[in-house]
Coordinates of C-alpha atoms in Angstrom, one line a residue:
X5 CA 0.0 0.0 0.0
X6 CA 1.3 3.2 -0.6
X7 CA 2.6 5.6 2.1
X8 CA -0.1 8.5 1.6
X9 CA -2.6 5.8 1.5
X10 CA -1.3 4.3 5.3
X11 CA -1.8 8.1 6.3
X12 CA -5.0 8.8 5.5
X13 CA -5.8 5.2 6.9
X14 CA -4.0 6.2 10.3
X15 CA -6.3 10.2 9.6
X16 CA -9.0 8.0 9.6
X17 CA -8.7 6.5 12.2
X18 CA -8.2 9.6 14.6
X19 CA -11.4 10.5 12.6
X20 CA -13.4 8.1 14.9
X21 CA -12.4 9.9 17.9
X22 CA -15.3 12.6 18.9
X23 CA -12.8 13.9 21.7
X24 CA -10.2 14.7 19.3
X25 CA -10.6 18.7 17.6
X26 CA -10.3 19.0 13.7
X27 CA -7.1 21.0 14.8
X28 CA -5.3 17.6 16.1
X29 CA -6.0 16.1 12.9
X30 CA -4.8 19.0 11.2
X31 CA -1.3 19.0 13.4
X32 CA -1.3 15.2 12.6
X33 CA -1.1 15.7 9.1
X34 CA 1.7 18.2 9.5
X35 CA 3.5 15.6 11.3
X36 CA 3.3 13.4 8.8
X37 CA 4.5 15.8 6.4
X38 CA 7.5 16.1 7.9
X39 CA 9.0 12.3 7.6
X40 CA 12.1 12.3 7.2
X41 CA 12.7 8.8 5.5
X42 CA 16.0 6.9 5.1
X43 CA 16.2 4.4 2.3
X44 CA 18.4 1.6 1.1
X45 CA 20.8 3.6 -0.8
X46 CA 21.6 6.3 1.6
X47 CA 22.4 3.8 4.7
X48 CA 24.4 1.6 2.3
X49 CA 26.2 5.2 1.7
X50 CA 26.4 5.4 5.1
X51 CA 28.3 2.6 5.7
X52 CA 30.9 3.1 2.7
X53 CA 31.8 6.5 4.0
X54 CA 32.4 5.5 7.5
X55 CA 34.3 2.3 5.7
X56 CA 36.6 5.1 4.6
X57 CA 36.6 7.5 7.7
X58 CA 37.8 4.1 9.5
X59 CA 40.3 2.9 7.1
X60 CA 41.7 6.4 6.5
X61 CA 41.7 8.4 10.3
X62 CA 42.4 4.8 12.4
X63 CA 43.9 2.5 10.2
X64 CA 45.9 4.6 7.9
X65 CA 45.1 2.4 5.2
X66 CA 46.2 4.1 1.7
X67 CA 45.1 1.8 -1.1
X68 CA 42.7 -0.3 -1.8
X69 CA 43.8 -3.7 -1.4
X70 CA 45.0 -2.5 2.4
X71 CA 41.1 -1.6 3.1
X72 CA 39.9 -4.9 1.8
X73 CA 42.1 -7.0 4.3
X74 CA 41.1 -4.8 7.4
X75 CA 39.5 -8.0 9.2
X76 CA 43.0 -9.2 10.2
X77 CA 43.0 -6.2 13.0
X78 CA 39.4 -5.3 13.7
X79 CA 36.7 -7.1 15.3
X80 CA 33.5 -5.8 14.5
X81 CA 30.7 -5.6 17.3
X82 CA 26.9 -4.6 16.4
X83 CA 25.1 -2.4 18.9
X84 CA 21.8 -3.9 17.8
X85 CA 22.5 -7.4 16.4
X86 CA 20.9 -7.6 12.7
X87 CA 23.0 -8.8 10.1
X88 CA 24.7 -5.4 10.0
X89 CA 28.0 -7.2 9.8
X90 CA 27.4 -8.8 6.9
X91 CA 26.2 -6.0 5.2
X92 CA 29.2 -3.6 6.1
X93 CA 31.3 -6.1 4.5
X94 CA 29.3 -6.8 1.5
X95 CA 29.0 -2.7 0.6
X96 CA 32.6 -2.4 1.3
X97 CA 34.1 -5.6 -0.5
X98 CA 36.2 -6.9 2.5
X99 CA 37.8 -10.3 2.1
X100 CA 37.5 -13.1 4.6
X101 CA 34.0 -11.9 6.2
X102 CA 33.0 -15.8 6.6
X103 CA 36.6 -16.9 7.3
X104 CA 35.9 -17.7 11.4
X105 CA 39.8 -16.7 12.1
X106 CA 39.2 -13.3 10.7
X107 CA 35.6 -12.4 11.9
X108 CA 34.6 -14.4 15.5
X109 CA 31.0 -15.0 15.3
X110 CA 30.7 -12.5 18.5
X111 CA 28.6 -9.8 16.8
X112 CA 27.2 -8.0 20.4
X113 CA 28.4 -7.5 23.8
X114 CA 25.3 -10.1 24.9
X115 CA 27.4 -12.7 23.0
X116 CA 31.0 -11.5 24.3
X117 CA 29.9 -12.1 27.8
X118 CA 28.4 -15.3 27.5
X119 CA 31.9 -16.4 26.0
X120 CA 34.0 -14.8 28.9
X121 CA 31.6 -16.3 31.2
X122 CA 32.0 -19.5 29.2
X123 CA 35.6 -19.8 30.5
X124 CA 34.5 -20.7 34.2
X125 CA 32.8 -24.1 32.5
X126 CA 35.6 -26.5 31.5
X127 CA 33.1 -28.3 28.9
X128 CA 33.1 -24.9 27.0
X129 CA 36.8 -23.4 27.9
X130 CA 39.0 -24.4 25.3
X131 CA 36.2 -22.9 22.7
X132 CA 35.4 -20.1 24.9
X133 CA 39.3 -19.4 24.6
X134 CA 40.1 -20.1 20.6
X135 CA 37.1 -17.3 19.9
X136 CA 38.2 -14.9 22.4
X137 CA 42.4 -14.7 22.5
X138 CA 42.4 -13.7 18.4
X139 CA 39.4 -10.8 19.2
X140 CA 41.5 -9.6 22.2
X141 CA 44.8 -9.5 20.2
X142 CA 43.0 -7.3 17.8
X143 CA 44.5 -3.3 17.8
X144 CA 40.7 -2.4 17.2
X145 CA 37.2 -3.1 18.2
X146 CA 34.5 -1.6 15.9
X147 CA 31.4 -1.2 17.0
X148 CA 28.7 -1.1 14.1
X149 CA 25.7 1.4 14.6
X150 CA 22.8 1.6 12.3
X151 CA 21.0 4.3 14.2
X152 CA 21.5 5.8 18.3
X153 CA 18.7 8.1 18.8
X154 CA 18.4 8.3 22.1
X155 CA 21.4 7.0 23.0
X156 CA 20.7 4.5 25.8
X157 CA 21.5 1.4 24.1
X158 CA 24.7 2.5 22.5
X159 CA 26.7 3.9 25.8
X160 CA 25.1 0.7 27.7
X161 CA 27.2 -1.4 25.4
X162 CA 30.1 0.6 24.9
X163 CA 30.6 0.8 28.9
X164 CA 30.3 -3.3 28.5
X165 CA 33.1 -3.1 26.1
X166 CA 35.4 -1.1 28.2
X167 CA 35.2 -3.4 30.7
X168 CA 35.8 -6.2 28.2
X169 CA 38.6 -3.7 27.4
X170 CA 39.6 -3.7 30.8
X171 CA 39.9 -7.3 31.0
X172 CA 42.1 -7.7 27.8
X173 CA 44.6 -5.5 29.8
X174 CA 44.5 -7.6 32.9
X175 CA 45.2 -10.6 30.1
X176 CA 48.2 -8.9 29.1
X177 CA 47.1 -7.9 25.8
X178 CA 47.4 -4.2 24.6
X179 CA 43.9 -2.6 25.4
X180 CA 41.8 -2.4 21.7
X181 CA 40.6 0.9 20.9
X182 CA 37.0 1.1 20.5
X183 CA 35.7 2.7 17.4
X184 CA 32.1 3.5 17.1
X185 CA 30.8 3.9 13.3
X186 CA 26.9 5.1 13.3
X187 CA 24.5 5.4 10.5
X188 CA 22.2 7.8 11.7
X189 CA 22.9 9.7 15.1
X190 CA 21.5 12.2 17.4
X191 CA 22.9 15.4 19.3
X192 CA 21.5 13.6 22.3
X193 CA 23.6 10.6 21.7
X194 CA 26.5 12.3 21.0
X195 CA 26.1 13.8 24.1
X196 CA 26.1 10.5 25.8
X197 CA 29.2 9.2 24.4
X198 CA 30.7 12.3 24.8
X199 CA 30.2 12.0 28.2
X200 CA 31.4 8.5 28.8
X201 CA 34.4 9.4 26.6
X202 CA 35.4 12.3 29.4
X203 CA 36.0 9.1 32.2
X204 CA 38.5 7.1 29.7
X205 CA 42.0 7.9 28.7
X206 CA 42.4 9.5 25.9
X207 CA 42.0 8.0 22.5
X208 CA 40.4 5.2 24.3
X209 CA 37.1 5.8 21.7
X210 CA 36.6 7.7 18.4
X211 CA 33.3 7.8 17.0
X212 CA 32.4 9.1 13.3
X213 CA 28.9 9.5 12.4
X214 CA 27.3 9.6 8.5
X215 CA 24.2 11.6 9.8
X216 CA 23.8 13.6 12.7
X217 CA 20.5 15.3 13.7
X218 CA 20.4 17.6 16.1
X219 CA 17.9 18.4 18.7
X220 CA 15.8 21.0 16.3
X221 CA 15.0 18.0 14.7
X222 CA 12.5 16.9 17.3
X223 CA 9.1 18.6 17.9
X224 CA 10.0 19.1 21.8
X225 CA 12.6 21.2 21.0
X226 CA 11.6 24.8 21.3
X227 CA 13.4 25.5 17.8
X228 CA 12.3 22.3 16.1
X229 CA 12.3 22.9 12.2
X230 CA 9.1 20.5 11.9
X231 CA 6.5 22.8 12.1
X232 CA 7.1 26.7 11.6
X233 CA 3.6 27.6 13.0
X234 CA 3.9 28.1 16.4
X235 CA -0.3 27.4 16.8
X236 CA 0.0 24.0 14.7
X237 CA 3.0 22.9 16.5
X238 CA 1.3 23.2 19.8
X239 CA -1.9 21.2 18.6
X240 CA 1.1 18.8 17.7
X241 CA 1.9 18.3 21.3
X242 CA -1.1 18.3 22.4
X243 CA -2.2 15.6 20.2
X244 CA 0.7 13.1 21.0
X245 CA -0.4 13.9 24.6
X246 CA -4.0 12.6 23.7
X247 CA -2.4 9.8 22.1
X248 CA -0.3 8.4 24.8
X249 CA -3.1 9.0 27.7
X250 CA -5.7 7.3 25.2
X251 CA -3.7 4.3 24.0
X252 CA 0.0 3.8 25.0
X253 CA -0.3 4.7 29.0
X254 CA -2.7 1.7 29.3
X255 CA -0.8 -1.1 26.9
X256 CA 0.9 -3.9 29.0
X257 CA 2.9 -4.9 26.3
X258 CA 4.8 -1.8 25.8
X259 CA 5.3 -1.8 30.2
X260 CA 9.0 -2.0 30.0
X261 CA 9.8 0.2 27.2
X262 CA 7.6 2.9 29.6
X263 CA 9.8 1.8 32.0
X264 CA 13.1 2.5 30.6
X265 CA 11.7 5.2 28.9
X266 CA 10.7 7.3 32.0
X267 CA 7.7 8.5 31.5
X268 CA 4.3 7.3 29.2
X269 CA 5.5 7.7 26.0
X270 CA 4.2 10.6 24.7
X271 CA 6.9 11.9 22.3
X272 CA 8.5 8.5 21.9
X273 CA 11.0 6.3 23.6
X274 CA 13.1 8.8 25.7
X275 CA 10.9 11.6 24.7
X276 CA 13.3 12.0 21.8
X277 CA 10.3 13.6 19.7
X278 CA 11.5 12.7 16.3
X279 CA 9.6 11.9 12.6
X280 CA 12.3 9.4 11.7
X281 CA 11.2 6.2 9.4
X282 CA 14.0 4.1 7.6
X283 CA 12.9 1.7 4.7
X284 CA 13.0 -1.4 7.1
X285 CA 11.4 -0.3 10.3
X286 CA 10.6 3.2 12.0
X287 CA 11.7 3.6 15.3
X288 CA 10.2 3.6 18.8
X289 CA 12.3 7.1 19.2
X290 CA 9.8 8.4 16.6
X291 CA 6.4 9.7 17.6
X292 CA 4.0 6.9 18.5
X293 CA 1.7 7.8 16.2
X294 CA 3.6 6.9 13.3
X295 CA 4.7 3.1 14.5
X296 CA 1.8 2.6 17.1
X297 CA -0.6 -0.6 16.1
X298 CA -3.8 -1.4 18.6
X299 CA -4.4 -5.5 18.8
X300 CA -6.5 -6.4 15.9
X301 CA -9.4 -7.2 18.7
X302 CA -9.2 -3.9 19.8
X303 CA -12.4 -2.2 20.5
X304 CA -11.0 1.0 19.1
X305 CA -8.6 0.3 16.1
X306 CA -5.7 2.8 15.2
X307 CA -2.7 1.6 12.8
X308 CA 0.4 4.2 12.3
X309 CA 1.4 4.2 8.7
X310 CA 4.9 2.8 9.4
X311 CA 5.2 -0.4 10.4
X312 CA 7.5 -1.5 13.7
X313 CA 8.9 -4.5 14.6
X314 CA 9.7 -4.7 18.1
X315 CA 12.7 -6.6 19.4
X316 CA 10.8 -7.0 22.7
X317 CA 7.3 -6.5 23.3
X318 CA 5.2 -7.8 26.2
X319 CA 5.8 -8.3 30.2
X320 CA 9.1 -10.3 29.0
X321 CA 11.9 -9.5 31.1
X322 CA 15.3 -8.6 29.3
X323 CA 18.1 -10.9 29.6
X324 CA 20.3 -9.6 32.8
X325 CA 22.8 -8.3 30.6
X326 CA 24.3 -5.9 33.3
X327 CA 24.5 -8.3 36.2
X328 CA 26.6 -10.4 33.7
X329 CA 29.0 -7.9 33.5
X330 CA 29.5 -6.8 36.7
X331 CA 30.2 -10.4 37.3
X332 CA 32.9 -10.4 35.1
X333 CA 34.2 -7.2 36.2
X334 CA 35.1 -8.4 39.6
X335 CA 36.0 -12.2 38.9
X336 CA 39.3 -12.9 38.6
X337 CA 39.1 -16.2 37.1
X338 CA 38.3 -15.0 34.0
X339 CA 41.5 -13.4 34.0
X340 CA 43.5 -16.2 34.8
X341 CA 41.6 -18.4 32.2
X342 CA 42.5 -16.3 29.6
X343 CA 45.7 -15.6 30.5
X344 CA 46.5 -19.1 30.6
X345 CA 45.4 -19.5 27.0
X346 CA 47.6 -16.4 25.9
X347 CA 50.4 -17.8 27.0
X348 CA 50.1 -20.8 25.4
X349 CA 49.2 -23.1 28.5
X350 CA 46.7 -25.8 28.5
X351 CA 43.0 -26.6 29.6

């Protein structure tokens, strides 16, 4: 179906409202107006000019058959595990991505610390150690970013890689620097790594970004570029308002992302505010009304235009990701494990 067709579906919907003011609906279609959609193209872009930015600034690369064999000092992480991997090396032409000595199969830091905790079980040890000494002896660790909006996820796991950092050291290995290369990125994530960046020595982290938006590109901020009209813009606000108290607040399965969010949702996850839709999925970081679905059963029915596919969605509880870590923060025998393997000991 075609997008203006979704959006007068969604219109439509809100039609069936009596409580909400032709004005709303107005704003709403304003709103809409103003997506700014990433396609195909542009992110595969993306990821060839940060190919470059990498190879160039960090690797010092100078021709091209140096760039193709980068997987012989790089590891390459994914913030949000989905095939980006793969595609990063496909756009880019690097040799070796399905040679296992090259490129561990460890794409996230959810993955990393199930195989340092791996190393306390002797069935799993010697494995555990062949994936983990060639990623450690690695000069860099690359962490692949198709989009940080809010910025919550990103810093989470690049704090879980410095202590993985950390640990490398204690090994005996020289301490990886972490690169972060990011599709699509906010002034409010920037700010976050930013941040993090300040407690680490230097050159600890670079970062290089193919789009940045900054905060004017949300409809909170009090010079957002959505919507000129001062008048519209409020009915804007007012409407997503509406829309969270009418349908979000009340939705068990969106409970945890309320909860890490902070609040009910009403200018999307972290009240980032944006209009952002990519041609894959749209993100919870944009306004609800343009990715929120009601159950089919539903006795009042409202379908944005974009579709979203949540990674987690229910009362599901998240894997304890963080309590991993700090367990492997403070135990010493993964050190020693590892160590041994470095140094060419035995199970």
């Amino acid at each position: 179906m075609p997008v203006w067709r979704r959006i007068w579906k969604s219109l439509d919907c809100l039609d069936r409202f009596s409580d909400v003011p032709q004005e709303w609906k107005h704003a709403a279609l304003f709103l809409f107006a103003n997506t700014v959609y990433l396609p195909q193209v542009l992110l595969n872009d993306a990821w060839r000019a940060l190919f470059l930015e990498l190879c160039e600034r960090e690797l010092g690369c100078d021709s091209v058959e140096a760039r193709q064999r980068i997987l012989g000092s790089i590891h390459l992480f994914e913030n949000d595990p989905s095939a980006m991997t793969g595609t990063f090396c496909h756009v880019n032409g690097l040799e070796g991505r399905l040679d296992n000595q090259r490129l561990q199969r460890v794409e996230g830091v959810d993955k990393l610390a199930d195989v340092l905790l791996d190393l306390l079980n002797p069935a799993k040890r010697d494995r555990a150690r062949a994936m983990l000494v060639p990623l450690f002896a690695k000069p860099y660790w690359v962490m692949l970013v198709d989009k940080s909006l809010s910025g919550h996820s990103l810093e989470t796991d690049l704090r879980r890689l410095v202590i993985a950092r950390s640990i490398a050291e204690k090994v005996g290995f020289k301490p990886p620097k972490i690169v972060v290369l990011c599709q699509v990125l906010t002034s409010k994530a920037v700010d976050a790594i930013q941040a993090l960046i300040q407690d680490l020595p230097v050159g600890a982290i670079a970062w290089y970004c193919a789009v940045l938006f900054d905060g004017r590109h949300s409809i909170t901020h009090p010079d957002s570029t959505l919507i000129a009209d001062s008048v519209i813009r409020e009915n804007a606000l007012e409407l997503c308002h509406w829309f969270s108290a009418r349908f979000i607040k009340s939705d068990s399965r969106l409970a945890r992302m309320r909860d890490r969010s902070g609040d009910d949702l009403e200018f999307g996850y972290r009240a980032c505010g944006l209009t952002l839709v990519d041609y894959s999925n749209c993100p919870t970081d944009s306004l609800p009304i343009f990715w929120y679905a009601t159950e089919p059963t539903a006795e009042d029915i409202y379908v944005g235009p974009y579709v979203r596919v949540h990674s987690r969605i229910g009362n599901q509880s998240a894997e304890p990701s963080s309590n991993k870590w700090i367990d492997l923060e403070s135990n010493r025998n993964i050190v020693d494990a590892l160590r041994h393997s470095a140094q060419g000991g035995d199970s």
